[in-house]
Coordinates of C-alpha atoms in Angstrom, one line a residue:
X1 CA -29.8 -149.3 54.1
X2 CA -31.0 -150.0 57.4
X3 CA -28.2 -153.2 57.5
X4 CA -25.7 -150.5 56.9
X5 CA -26.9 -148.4 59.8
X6 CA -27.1 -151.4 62.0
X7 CA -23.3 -152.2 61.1
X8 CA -22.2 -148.9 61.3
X9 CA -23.4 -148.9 65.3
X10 CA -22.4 -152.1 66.1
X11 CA -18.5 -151.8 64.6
X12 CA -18.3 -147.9 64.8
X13 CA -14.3 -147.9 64.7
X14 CA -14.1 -150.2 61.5
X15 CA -16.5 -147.4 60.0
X16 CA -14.4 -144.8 61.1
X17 CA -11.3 -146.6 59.2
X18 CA -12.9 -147.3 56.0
X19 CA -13.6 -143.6 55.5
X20 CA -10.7 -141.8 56.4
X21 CA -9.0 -144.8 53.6
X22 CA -11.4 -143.0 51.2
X23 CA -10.4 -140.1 52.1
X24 CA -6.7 -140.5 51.9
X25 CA -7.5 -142.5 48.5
X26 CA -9.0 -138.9 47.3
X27 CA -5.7 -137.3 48.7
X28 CA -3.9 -139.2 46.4
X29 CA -5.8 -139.4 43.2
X30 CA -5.8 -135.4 44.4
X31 CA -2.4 -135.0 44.4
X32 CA -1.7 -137.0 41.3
X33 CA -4.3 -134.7 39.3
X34 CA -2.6 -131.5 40.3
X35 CA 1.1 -133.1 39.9
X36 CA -0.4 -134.0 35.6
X37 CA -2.1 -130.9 35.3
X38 CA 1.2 -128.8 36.7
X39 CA 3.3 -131.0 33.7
X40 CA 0.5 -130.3 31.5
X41 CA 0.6 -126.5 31.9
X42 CA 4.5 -126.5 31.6
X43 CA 4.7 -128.4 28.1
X44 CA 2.1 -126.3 27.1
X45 CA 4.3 -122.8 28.1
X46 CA 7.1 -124.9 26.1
X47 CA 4.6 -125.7 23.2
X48 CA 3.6 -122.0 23.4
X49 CA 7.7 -120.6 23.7
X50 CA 8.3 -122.4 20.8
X51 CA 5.6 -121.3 18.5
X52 CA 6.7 -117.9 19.1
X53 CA 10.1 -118.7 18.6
X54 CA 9.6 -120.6 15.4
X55 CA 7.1 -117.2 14.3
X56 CA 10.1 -115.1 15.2
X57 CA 13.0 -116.7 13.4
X58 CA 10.3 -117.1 10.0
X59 CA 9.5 -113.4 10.2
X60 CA 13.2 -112.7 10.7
X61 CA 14.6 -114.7 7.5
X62 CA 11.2 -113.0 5.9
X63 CA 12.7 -109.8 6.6
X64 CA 15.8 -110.4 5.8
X65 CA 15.2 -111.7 1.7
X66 CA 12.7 -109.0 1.8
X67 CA 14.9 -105.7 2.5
X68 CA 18.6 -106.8 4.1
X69 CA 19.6 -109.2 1.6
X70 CA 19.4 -108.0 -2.1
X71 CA 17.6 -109.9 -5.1
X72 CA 19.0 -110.1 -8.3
X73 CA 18.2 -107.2 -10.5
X74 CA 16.9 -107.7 -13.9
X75 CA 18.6 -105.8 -16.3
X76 CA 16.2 -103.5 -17.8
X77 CA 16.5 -103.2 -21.4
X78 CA 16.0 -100.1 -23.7
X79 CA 13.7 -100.1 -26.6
X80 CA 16.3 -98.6 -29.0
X81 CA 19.9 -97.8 -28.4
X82 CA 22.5 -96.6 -31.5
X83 CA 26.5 -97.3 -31.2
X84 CA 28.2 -94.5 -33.7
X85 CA 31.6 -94.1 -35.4
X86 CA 32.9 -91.3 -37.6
X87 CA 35.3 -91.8 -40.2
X88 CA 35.3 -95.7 -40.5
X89 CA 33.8 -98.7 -42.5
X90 CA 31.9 -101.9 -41.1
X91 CA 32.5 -105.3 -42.2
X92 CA 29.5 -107.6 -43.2
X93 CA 29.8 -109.6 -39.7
X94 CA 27.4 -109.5 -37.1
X95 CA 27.5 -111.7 -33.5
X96 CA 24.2 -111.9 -31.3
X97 CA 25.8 -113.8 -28.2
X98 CA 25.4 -113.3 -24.5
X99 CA 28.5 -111.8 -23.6
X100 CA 28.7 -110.7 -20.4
X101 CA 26.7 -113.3 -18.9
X102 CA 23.6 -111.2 -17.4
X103 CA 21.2 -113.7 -19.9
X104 CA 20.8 -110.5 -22.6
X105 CA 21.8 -111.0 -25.3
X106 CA 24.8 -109.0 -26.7
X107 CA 26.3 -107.9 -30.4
X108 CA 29.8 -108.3 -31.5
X109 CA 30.9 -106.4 -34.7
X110 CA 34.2 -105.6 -36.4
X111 CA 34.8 -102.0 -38.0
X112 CA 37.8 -100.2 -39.2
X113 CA 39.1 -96.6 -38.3
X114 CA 42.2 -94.7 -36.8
X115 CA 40.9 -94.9 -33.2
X116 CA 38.2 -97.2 -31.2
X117 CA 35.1 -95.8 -29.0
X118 CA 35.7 -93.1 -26.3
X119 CA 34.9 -95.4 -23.6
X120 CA 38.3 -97.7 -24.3
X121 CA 40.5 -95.3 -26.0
X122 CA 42.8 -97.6 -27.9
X123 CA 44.4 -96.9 -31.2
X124 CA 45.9 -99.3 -33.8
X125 CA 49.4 -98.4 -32.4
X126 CA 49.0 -100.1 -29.1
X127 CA 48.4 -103.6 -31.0
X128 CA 51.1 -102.5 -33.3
X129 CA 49.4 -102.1 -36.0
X130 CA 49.1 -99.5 -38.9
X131 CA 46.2 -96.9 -38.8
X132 CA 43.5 -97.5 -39.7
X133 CA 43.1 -101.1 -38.8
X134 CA 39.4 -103.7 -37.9
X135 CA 38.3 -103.2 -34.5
X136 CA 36.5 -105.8 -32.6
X137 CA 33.8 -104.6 -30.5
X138 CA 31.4 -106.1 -28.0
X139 CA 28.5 -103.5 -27.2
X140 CA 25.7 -104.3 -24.2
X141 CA 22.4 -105.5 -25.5
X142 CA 20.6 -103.6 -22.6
X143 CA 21.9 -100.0 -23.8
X144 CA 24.7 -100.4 -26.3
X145 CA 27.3 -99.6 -24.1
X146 CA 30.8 -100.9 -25.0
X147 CA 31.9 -104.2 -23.0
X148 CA 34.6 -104.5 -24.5
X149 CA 37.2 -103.3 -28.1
X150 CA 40.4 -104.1 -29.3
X151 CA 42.5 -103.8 -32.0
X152 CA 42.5 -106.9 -34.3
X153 CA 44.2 -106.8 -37.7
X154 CA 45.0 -104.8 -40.4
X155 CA 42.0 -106.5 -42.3
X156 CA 39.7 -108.9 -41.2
X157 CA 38.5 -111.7 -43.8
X158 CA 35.9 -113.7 -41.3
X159 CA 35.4 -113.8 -37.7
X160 CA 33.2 -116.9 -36.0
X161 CA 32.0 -116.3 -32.3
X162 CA 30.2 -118.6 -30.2
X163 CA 32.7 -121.0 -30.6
X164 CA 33.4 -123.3 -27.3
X165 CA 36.5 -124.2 -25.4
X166 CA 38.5 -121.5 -27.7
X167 CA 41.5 -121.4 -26.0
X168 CA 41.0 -124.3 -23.3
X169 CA 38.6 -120.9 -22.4
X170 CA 35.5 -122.5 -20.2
X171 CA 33.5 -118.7 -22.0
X172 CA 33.3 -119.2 -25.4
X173 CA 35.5 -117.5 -28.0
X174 CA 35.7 -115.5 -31.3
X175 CA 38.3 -117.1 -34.3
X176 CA 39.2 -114.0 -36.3
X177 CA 40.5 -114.7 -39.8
X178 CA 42.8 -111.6 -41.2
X179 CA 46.0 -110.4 -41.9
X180 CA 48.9 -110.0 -41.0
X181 CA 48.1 -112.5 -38.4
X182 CA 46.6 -115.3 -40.2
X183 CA 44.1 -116.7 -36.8
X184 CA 43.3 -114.7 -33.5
X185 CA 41.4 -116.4 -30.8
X186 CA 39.8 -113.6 -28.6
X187 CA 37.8 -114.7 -25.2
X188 CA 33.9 -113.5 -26.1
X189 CA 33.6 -112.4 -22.6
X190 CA 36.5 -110.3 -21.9
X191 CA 37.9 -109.7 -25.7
X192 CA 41.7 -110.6 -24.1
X193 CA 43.4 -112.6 -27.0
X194 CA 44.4 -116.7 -26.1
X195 CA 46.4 -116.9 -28.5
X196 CA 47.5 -115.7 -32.5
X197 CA 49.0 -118.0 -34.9
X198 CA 50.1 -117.3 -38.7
X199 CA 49.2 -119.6 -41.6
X200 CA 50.3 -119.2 -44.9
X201 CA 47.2 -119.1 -47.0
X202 CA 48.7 -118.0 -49.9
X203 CA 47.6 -114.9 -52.2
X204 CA 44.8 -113.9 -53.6
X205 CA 42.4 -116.8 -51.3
X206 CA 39.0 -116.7 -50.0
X207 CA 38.0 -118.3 -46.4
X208 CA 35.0 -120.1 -47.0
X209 CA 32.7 -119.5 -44.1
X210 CA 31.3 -120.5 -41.8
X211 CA 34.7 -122.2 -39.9
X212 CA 34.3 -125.1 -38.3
X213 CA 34.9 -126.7 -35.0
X214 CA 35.8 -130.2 -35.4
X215 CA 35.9 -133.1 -32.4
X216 CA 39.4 -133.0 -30.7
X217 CA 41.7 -134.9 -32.8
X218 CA 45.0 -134.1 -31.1
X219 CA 43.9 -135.6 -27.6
X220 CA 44.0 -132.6 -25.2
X221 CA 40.5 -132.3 -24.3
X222 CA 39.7 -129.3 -26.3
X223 CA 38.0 -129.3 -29.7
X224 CA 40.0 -128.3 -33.0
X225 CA 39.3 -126.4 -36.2
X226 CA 39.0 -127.0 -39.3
X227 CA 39.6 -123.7 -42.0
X228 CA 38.8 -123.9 -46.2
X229 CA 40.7 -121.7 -48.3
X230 CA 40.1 -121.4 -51.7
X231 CA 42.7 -120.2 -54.3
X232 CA 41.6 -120.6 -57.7
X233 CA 40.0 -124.4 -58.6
X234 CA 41.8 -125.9 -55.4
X235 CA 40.5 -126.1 -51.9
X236 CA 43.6 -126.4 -48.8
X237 CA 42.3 -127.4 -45.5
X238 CA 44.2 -126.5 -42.6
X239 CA 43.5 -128.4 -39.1
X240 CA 44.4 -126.2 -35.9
X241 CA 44.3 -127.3 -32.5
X242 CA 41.8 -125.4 -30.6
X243 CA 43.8 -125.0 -27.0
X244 CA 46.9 -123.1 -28.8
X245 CA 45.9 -122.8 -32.2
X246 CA 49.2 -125.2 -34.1
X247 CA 48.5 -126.4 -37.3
X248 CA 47.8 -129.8 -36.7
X249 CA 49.5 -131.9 -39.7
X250 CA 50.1 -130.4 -43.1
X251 CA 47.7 -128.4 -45.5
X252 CA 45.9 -130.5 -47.5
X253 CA 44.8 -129.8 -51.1
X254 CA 41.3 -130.7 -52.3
X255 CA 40.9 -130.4 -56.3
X256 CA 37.3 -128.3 -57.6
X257 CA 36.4 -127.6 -60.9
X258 CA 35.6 -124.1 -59.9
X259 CA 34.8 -122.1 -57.2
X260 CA 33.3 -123.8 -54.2
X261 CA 31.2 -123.2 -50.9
X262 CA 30.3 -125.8 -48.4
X263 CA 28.6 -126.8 -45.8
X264 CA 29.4 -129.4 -42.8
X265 CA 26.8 -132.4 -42.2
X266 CA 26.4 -134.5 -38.9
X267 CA 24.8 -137.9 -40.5
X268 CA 25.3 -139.8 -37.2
X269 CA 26.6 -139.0 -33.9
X270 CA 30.4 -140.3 -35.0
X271 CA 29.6 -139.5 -38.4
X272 CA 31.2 -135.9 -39.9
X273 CA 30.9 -135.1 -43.5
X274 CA 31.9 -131.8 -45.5
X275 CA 29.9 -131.1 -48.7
X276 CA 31.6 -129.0 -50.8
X277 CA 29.6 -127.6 -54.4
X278 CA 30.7 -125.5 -57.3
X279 CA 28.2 -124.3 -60.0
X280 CA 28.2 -127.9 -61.6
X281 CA 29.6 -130.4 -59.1
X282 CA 29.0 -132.1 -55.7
X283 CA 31.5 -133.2 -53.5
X284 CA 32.0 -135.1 -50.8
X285 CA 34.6 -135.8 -47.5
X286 CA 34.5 -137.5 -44.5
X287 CA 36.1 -135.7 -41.5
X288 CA 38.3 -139.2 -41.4
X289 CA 39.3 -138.2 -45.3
X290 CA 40.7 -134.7 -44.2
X291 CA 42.6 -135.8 -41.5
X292 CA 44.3 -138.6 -43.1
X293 CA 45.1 -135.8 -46.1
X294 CA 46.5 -133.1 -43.5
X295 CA 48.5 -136.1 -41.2
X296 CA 49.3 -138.7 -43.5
X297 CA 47.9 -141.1 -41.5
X298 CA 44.4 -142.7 -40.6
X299 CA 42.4 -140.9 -37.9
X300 CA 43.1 -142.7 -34.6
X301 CA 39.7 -141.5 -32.7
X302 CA 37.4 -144.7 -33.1
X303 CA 34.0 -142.3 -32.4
X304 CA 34.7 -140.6 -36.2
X305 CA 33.4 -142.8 -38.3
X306 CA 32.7 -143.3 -42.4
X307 CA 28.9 -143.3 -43.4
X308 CA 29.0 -146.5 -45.5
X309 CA 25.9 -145.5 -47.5
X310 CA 27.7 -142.4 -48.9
X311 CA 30.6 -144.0 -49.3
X312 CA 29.1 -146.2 -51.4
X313 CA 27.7 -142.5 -54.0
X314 CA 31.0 -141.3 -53.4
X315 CA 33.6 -141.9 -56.6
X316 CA 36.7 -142.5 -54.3
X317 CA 38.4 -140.8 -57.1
X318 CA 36.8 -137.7 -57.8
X319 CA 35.2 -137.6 -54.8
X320 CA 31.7 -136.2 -56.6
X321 CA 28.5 -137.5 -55.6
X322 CA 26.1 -137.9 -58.8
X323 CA 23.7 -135.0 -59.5
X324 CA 20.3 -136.5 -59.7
X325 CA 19.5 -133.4 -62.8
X326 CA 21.7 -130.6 -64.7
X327 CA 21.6 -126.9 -63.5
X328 CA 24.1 -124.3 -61.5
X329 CA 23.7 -125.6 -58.1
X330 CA 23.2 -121.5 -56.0
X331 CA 22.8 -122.3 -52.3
X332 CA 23.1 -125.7 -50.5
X333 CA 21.4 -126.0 -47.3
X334 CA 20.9 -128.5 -44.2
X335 CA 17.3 -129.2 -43.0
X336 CA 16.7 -131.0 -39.9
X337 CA 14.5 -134.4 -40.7
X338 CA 13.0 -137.1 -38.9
X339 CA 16.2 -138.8 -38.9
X340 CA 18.8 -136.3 -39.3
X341 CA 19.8 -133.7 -41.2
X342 CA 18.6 -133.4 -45.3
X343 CA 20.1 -131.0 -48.0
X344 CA 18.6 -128.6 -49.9
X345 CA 20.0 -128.5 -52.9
X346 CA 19.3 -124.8 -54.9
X347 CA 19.7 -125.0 -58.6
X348 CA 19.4 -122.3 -61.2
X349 CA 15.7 -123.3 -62.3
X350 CA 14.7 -125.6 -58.9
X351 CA 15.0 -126.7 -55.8
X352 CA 14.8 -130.3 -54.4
X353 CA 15.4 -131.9 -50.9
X354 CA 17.6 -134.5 -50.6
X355 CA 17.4 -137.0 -47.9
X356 CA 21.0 -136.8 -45.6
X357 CA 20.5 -140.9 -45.3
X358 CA 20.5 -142.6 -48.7
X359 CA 20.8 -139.4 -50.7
X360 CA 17.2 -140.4 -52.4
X361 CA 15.4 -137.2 -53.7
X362 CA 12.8 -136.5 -51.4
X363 CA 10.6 -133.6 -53.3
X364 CA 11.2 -131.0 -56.3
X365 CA 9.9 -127.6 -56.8
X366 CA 10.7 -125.5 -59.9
X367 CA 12.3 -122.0 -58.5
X368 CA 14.6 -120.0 -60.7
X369 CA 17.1 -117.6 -59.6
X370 CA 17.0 -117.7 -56.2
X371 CA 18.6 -114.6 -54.5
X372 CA 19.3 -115.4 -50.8
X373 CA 20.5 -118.0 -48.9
X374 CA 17.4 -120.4 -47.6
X375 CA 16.0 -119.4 -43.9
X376 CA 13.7 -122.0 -42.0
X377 CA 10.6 -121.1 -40.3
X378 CA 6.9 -122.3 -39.3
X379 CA 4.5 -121.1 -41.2
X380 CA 2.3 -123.9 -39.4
X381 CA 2.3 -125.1 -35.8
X382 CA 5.7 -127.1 -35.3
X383 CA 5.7 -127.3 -39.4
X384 CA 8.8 -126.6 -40.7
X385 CA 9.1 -124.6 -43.2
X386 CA 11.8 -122.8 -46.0
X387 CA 12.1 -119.0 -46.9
X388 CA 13.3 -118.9 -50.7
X389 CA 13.8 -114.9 -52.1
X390 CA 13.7 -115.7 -56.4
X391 CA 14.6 -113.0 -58.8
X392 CA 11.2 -112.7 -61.1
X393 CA 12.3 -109.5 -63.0
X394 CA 14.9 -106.9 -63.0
X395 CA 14.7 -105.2 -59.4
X396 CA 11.4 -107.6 -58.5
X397 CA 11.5 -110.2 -56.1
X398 CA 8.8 -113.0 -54.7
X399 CA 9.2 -114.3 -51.4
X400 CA 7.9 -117.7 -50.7
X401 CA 7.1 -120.0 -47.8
X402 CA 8.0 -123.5 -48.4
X403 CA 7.1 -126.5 -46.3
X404 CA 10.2 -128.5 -45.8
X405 CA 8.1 -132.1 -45.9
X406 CA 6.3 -132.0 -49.4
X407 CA 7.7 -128.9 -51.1
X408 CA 4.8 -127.1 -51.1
X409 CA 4.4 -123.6 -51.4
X410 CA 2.0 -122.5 -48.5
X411 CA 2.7 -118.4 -49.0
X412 CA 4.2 -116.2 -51.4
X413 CA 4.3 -112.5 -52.0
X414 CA 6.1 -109.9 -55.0
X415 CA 8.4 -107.3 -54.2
X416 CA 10.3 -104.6 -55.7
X417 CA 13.5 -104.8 -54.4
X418 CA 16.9 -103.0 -54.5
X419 CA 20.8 -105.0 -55.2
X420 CA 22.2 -106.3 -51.8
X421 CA 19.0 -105.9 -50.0
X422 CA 18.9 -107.5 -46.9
X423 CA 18.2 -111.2 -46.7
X424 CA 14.7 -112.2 -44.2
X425 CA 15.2 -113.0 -40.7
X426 CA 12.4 -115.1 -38.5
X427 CA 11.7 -115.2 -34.9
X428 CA 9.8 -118.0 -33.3
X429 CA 6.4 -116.9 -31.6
X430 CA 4.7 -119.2 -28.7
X431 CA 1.7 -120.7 -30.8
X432 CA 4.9 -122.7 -32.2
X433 CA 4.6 -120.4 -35.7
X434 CA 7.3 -117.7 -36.8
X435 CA 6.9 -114.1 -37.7
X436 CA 8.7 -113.6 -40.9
X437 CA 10.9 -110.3 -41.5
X438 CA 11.9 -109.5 -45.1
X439 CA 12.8 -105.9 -47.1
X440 CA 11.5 -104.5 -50.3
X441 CA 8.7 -102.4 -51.7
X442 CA 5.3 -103.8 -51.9
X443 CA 3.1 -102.1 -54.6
X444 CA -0.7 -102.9 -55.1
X445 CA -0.4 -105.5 -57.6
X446 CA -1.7 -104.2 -61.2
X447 CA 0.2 -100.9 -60.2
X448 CA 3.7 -102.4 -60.0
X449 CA 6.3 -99.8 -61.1
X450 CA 10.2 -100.8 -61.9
X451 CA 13.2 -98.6 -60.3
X452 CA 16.7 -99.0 -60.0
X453 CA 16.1 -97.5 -56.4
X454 CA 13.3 -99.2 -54.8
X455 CA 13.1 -98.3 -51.4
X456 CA 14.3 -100.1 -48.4
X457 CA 11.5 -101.1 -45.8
X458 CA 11.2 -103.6 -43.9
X459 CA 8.1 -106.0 -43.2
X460 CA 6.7 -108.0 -40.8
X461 CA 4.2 -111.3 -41.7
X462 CA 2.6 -113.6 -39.2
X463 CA 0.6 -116.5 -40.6
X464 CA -2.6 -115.6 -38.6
X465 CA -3.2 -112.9 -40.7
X466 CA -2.5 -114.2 -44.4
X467 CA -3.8 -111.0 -45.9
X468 CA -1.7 -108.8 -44.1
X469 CA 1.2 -107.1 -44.0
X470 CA 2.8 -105.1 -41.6
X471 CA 4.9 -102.0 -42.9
X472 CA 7.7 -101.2 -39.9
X473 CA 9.8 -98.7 -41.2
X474 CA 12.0 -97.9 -44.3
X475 CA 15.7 -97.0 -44.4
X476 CA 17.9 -94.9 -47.3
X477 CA 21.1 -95.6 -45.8
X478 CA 23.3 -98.9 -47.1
X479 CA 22.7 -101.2 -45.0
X480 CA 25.4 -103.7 -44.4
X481 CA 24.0 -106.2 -42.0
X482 CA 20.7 -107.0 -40.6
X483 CA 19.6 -109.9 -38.2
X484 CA 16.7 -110.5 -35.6
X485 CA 16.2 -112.3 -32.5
X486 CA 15.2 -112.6 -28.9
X487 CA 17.4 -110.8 -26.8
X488 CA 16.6 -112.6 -23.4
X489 CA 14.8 -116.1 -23.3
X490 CA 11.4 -116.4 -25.0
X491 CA 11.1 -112.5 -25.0
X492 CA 12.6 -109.1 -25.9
X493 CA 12.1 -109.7 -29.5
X494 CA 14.4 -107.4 -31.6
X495 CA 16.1 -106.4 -34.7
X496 CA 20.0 -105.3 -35.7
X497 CA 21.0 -103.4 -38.3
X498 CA 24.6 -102.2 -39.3
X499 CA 24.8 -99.1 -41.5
X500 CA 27.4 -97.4 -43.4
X501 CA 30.2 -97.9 -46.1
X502 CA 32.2 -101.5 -46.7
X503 CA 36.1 -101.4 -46.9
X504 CA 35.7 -101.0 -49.9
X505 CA 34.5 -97.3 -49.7
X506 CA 36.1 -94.6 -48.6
X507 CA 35.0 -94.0 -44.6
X508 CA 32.2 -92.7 -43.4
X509 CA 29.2 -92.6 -40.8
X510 CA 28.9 -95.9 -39.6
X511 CA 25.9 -96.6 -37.2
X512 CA 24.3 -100.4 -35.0
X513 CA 21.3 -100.0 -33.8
X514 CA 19.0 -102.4 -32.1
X515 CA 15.4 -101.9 -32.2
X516 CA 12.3 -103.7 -29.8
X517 CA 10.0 -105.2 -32.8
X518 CA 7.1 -104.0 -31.0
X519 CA 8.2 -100.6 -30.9
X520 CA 8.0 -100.5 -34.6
X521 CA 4.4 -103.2 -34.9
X522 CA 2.6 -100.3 -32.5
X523 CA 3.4 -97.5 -35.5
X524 CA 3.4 -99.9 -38.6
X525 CA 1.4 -99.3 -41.0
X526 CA -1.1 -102.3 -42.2
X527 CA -1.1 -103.6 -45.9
X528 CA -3.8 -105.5 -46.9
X529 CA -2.8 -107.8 -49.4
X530 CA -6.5 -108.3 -51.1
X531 CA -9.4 -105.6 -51.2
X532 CA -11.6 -107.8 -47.8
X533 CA -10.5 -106.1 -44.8
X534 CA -11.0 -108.9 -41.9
X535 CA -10.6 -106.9 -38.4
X536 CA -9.8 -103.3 -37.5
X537 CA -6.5 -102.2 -38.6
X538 CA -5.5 -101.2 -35.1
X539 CA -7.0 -104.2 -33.8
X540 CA -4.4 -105.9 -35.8
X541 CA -1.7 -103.7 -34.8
X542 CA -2.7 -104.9 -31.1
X543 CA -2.6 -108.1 -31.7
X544 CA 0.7 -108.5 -32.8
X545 CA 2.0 -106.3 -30.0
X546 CA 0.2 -108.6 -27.5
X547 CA 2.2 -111.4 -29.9
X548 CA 4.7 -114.0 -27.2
X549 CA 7.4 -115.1 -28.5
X550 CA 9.6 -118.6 -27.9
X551 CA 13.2 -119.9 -27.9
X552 CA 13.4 -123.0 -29.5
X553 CA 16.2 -125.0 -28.4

C-alpha cells in the first residue's frame, strides 16, 4: 500500500491517466449494458404482443365453432311413430336401410291403394297405371315422415333394396319385380326410377327370393343380376346388366324335380356357387355354369372360378349333390365358419351342418318340423349360435337356441302359437350376446291349454337371465311383417311391424309402426320360467333398459 502511495506522488499524471481509462472502460461496459437491456425489453414487448395475439385469434376461432359456426344436429329420434293408410293392402316386404343419409336408419315398404300419402299426392294415373296399383314408399326413421312414394306396378312379386351401383347409381338402389313391367330399378335415396325393362317370365311363375347381385360380367364397371323364376319343375335364369337393366344372353333353363328355393354361396373370393333344393334333392351351379347356359359361351372374367372339390360331388349330369340321409329337406341356410361359409341343411325330422369346403357333415341334431326359416344369434359371448321354431303339436311351438359349432341345444322354451306368426328377430347387445325376440303365448307349463287363436305377444330373452322372460306387448291385428334392429349405430334399438290385410284380401286399415325396445322392456311384464325368483322383478326390468347394444359388422 504504501509503494502505491509512493508511486502515485512521484508519477501523479500517469495516475491521473490510468483512472480516467477505468472510467471510460465503465462508460463502455455502461453503455453496452443499457444498449442489451433496451433489446431485451423490446423482444420481450414482442414476446408479450404475441402472446396476446396468439390468445386473441384462439378465443376468436373458440367463439366462432362455439356460437357463429353451427354443429351438426343429431337427429333426434321418436320413441314410437305410426305411418297409416285407409283402404289398401301391404305386401310381406319390409326394407330397414339408411335412406336419406342422416346415419338413421329408414323403412321402405310397398302397399296397394287408389291414391299415395297426403304428403306426395300421386295416384296410379300419373305412372299410367290402373287404380289401385303397389306403391313404394320410403318413410323417416326419426318420425315416420314420408321421404319419398311412387307409383310402381300394377302388382309387385319381390322387391330387393340395398342393392349397390343400381343403375351406375353411386346411392344404392331397390330392383322391383312386378307386372306389367317385368324389372324397375328405383334410386333408394330419392325413389326416381334408373331404368324399367320387361322380361317375359312366362305365366303362372314364382321369383325365388332373395335376387342376386352377381360380379359384373358384361365389362362396364357395374355389377349385374341374376333373377330365378320358377314355372312348374323348371328353373329359367335370367342375367341383367345392372347399369341399364338388358338381358344379358338368353334365359336359361335349369331342370328340378319339384319346386325349388335357393340360396347363393361365396366358397372363395372368385368362387360363386348357387344351391338350389326341392323337398328331395340338392343341386348345385357355379356362377361360371349359368353364364355359359344364358351366353352360350364360357365366362371370360378369369376372377370367377370353379370350386374343384364340389365339382368333384357334383354329377355333371344331374347336377345333384348326394344327400348324406333321406327326409324333405324345409329350409337351407349359410352359416359363417372358420373358413367360410357352411350350410344348414333343415330336414323334416333333423338338422345337420354341412361344412361349405369338402361338404363333410359336421354335426346332426334330431328336429322335426321346423316352422321358420333359421336366424343366428349369441347366446354366448362371440358364440354363434342358431334360432330353430319346430312344430311340437297342433298350435304349440318350441323355440330353441342352437350353437352353430357342435349342435348343441343351449336354450329352449314351448309356446302356443297362432298360423303365420311372426318369425324371431335378434339384436346384438355389447357384452358380444343377442337379445332374442319371438311371438306366441307362454302358459305355465302343466297348465298348457290348445286354441285355434292363441294370442299374439311378443317376447324378449337375454341369456343373462335364463329364467326369465320378458312379456312386451301383445297384438290382435294380422300382422304381415315384423323385423328388429338398431336404428343408428350400436344404439336406438327397435322393432317394425306392418299390419293389415295381404292382396289377397279385400282392403283395409293398413298401419307401420316402429317402436324403441326399451319403451316396451320399462312396462313388460316378467315371466319366470321356474318357481326361484333370482332378483327383483323391477330390478330386472332396469337392467335390461340399462342393456347397450352393438353393430356387428
Amino acid at each position: 500500500m504504501d509503494n502505491k502511495d509512493a508511486e502515485a506522488e512521484i508519477h501523479p499524471l500517469k495516475n491521473e491517466d490510468v483512472k480516467a481509462q477505468e472510467n471510460h472502460e465503465n462508460s463502455v461496459e455502461r453503455r453496452v449494458v443499457s444498449k442489451q437491456s433496451s433489446r431485451l425489453s423490446q423482444l420481450s414487448r414482442w414476446r408479450t404482443a404475441a402472446f396476446f395475439i396468439s390468445l386473441f385469434l384462439c378465443l376468436i376461432i373458440v367463439f366462432a365453432f362455439s356460437f357463429v359456426i353451427p354443429c351438426p344436429e343429431r337427429p333426434v329420434s321418436e320413441r314410437t311413430w305410426f305411418r297409416n293408410y285407409d283402404n289398401a293392402v301391404a305386401y310381406r316386404f319390409l326394407a330397414i336401410e339408411d335412406v336419406n343419409k342422416d346415419k338413421v336408419q329408414d323403412v321402405i315398404f310397398v302397399f296397394k291403394a287408389s291414391n299415395g300419402s297426403s304428403s306426395f299426392n300421386r295416384s296410379c294415373l300419373d305412372e299410367g297405371l290402373p287404380s289401385p296399383c303397389a306403391f313404394i314408399a320410403a318413410v323417416s326413421g326419426t318420425n315416420g315422415s314420408v321421404l319419398w312414394e311412387r307409383p310402381a306396378a300394377e302388382e309387385v312379386e319381390w322387391m330387393e333394396c340395398g342393392i349397390k351401383q343400381l343403375g351406375g347409381a353411386q346411392a344404392p338402389g331397390c330392383l322391383v319385380v312386378g307386372t306389367p313391367v317385368s324389372l324397375t330399378a328405383v334410386d333408394q335415396q330419392t325413389g326416381e326410377v334408373q331404368w324399367r325393362q320387361s322380361s317375359d317370365f312366362g305365366a303362372n311363375y314364382t321369383v325365388l327370393t332373395p335376387l342376386s347381385a352377381i360380379p359384373d360380367v358384361d365389362s362396364d364397371g357395374v355389377q349385374d343380376l341374376i333373377i330365378f323364376i320358377a314355372a312348374e319343375d323348371k328353373i329359367k335364369t335370367f342375367i341383367h346388366s345392372g347399369k341399364n337393366g338388358k338381358q344379358i344372353g338368353s334365359t336359361g333353363i335349369l331342370n328340378m324335380d319339384g319346386k325349388a328355393r335357393y340360396i347363393r354361396l361365396v366358397l372363395k373370393p372368385d368362387s360363386y356357387y348357387f344351391l338350389f333344393y326341392t323337398a328331395n334333392s340338392l343341386y348345385g351351379y357355379s356362377l361360371k355354369n349359368l353364364y355359359s347356359a344364358a351366353t352360350g359361351m364360357e365366362m371370360k372374367l378369369p376372377n370367377l372360378e370353379q370350386d374343384p372339390q364340389w365339382e368333384k360331388n357334383i354329377d355333371h349330369t344331374t347336377r345333384r349333390l348326394p344327400l348324406l340321409s333321406s327326409g324333405d329337406i324345409r329350409y337351407l341356410a349359410k352359416v359363417p365358419g372358420g373358413s367360410g361359409e357352411n350350410i344348414l341343411i333343415v330336414k323334416s325330422e333333423m338338422a345337420m351342418l354341412i361344412n361349405g369346403q369338402n361338404l363333410q357333415n359336421l354335426w346332426t341334431l334330431n328336429v322335426s318340423r321346423i316352422m321358420s326359416e333359421p336366424l343366428l344369434g349369441y347366446y354366448k359371448p362371440d358364440v354363434l349360435g342358431i334360432v330353430l321354431e319346430s312344430e311340437i303339436g297342433p298350435n304349440r311351438k318350441k323355440v330353441m337356441i342352437v350353437e352353430a359349432g357342435s349342435g348343441a341345444v343351449q336354450w329352449d322354451l314351448k309356446l302356443n302359437s297362432r298360423p303365420e306368426s311372426p318369425g324371431p328377430a335378434t339384436l346384438s347387445t355389447a357384452d358380444h350376446r343377442s337379445t332374442f325376440l319371438f311371438w306366441g303365448e307362454y302358459q305355465i307349463p302343466g297348465n298348457e291349454t290348445r286354441s285355434e287363436a292363441a294370442l299374439q305377444k311378443l317376447y324378449l330373452f337375454h341369456p343373462s337371465y335364463t329364467n326369465v322372460l320378458l312379456e312386451l306387448r301383445n297384438s290382435t291385428d294380422q300382422i304381415i311383417a315384423f323385423n328388429a334392429a338398431l336404428f343408428e349405430r350400436s344404439r336406438h334399438a327397435c322393432y317394425v311391424l306392418l299390419r293389415g290385410p295381404q292382396p289377397s284380401q279385400e282392403p283395409g286399415f293398413v298401419s307401420l309402426m316402429k317402436r324403441k325396445l326399451k319403451e316396451d322392456v320399462s312396462e313388460s311384464r316378467v315371466i319366470w320360467l321356474s318357481q326361484v325368483a333370482v332378483d327383483n322383478e323391477q330390478y330386472i326390468r332396469d337392467r335390461l333398459y340399462r342393456m347397450r347394444f352393438h353393430s356387428r359388422v
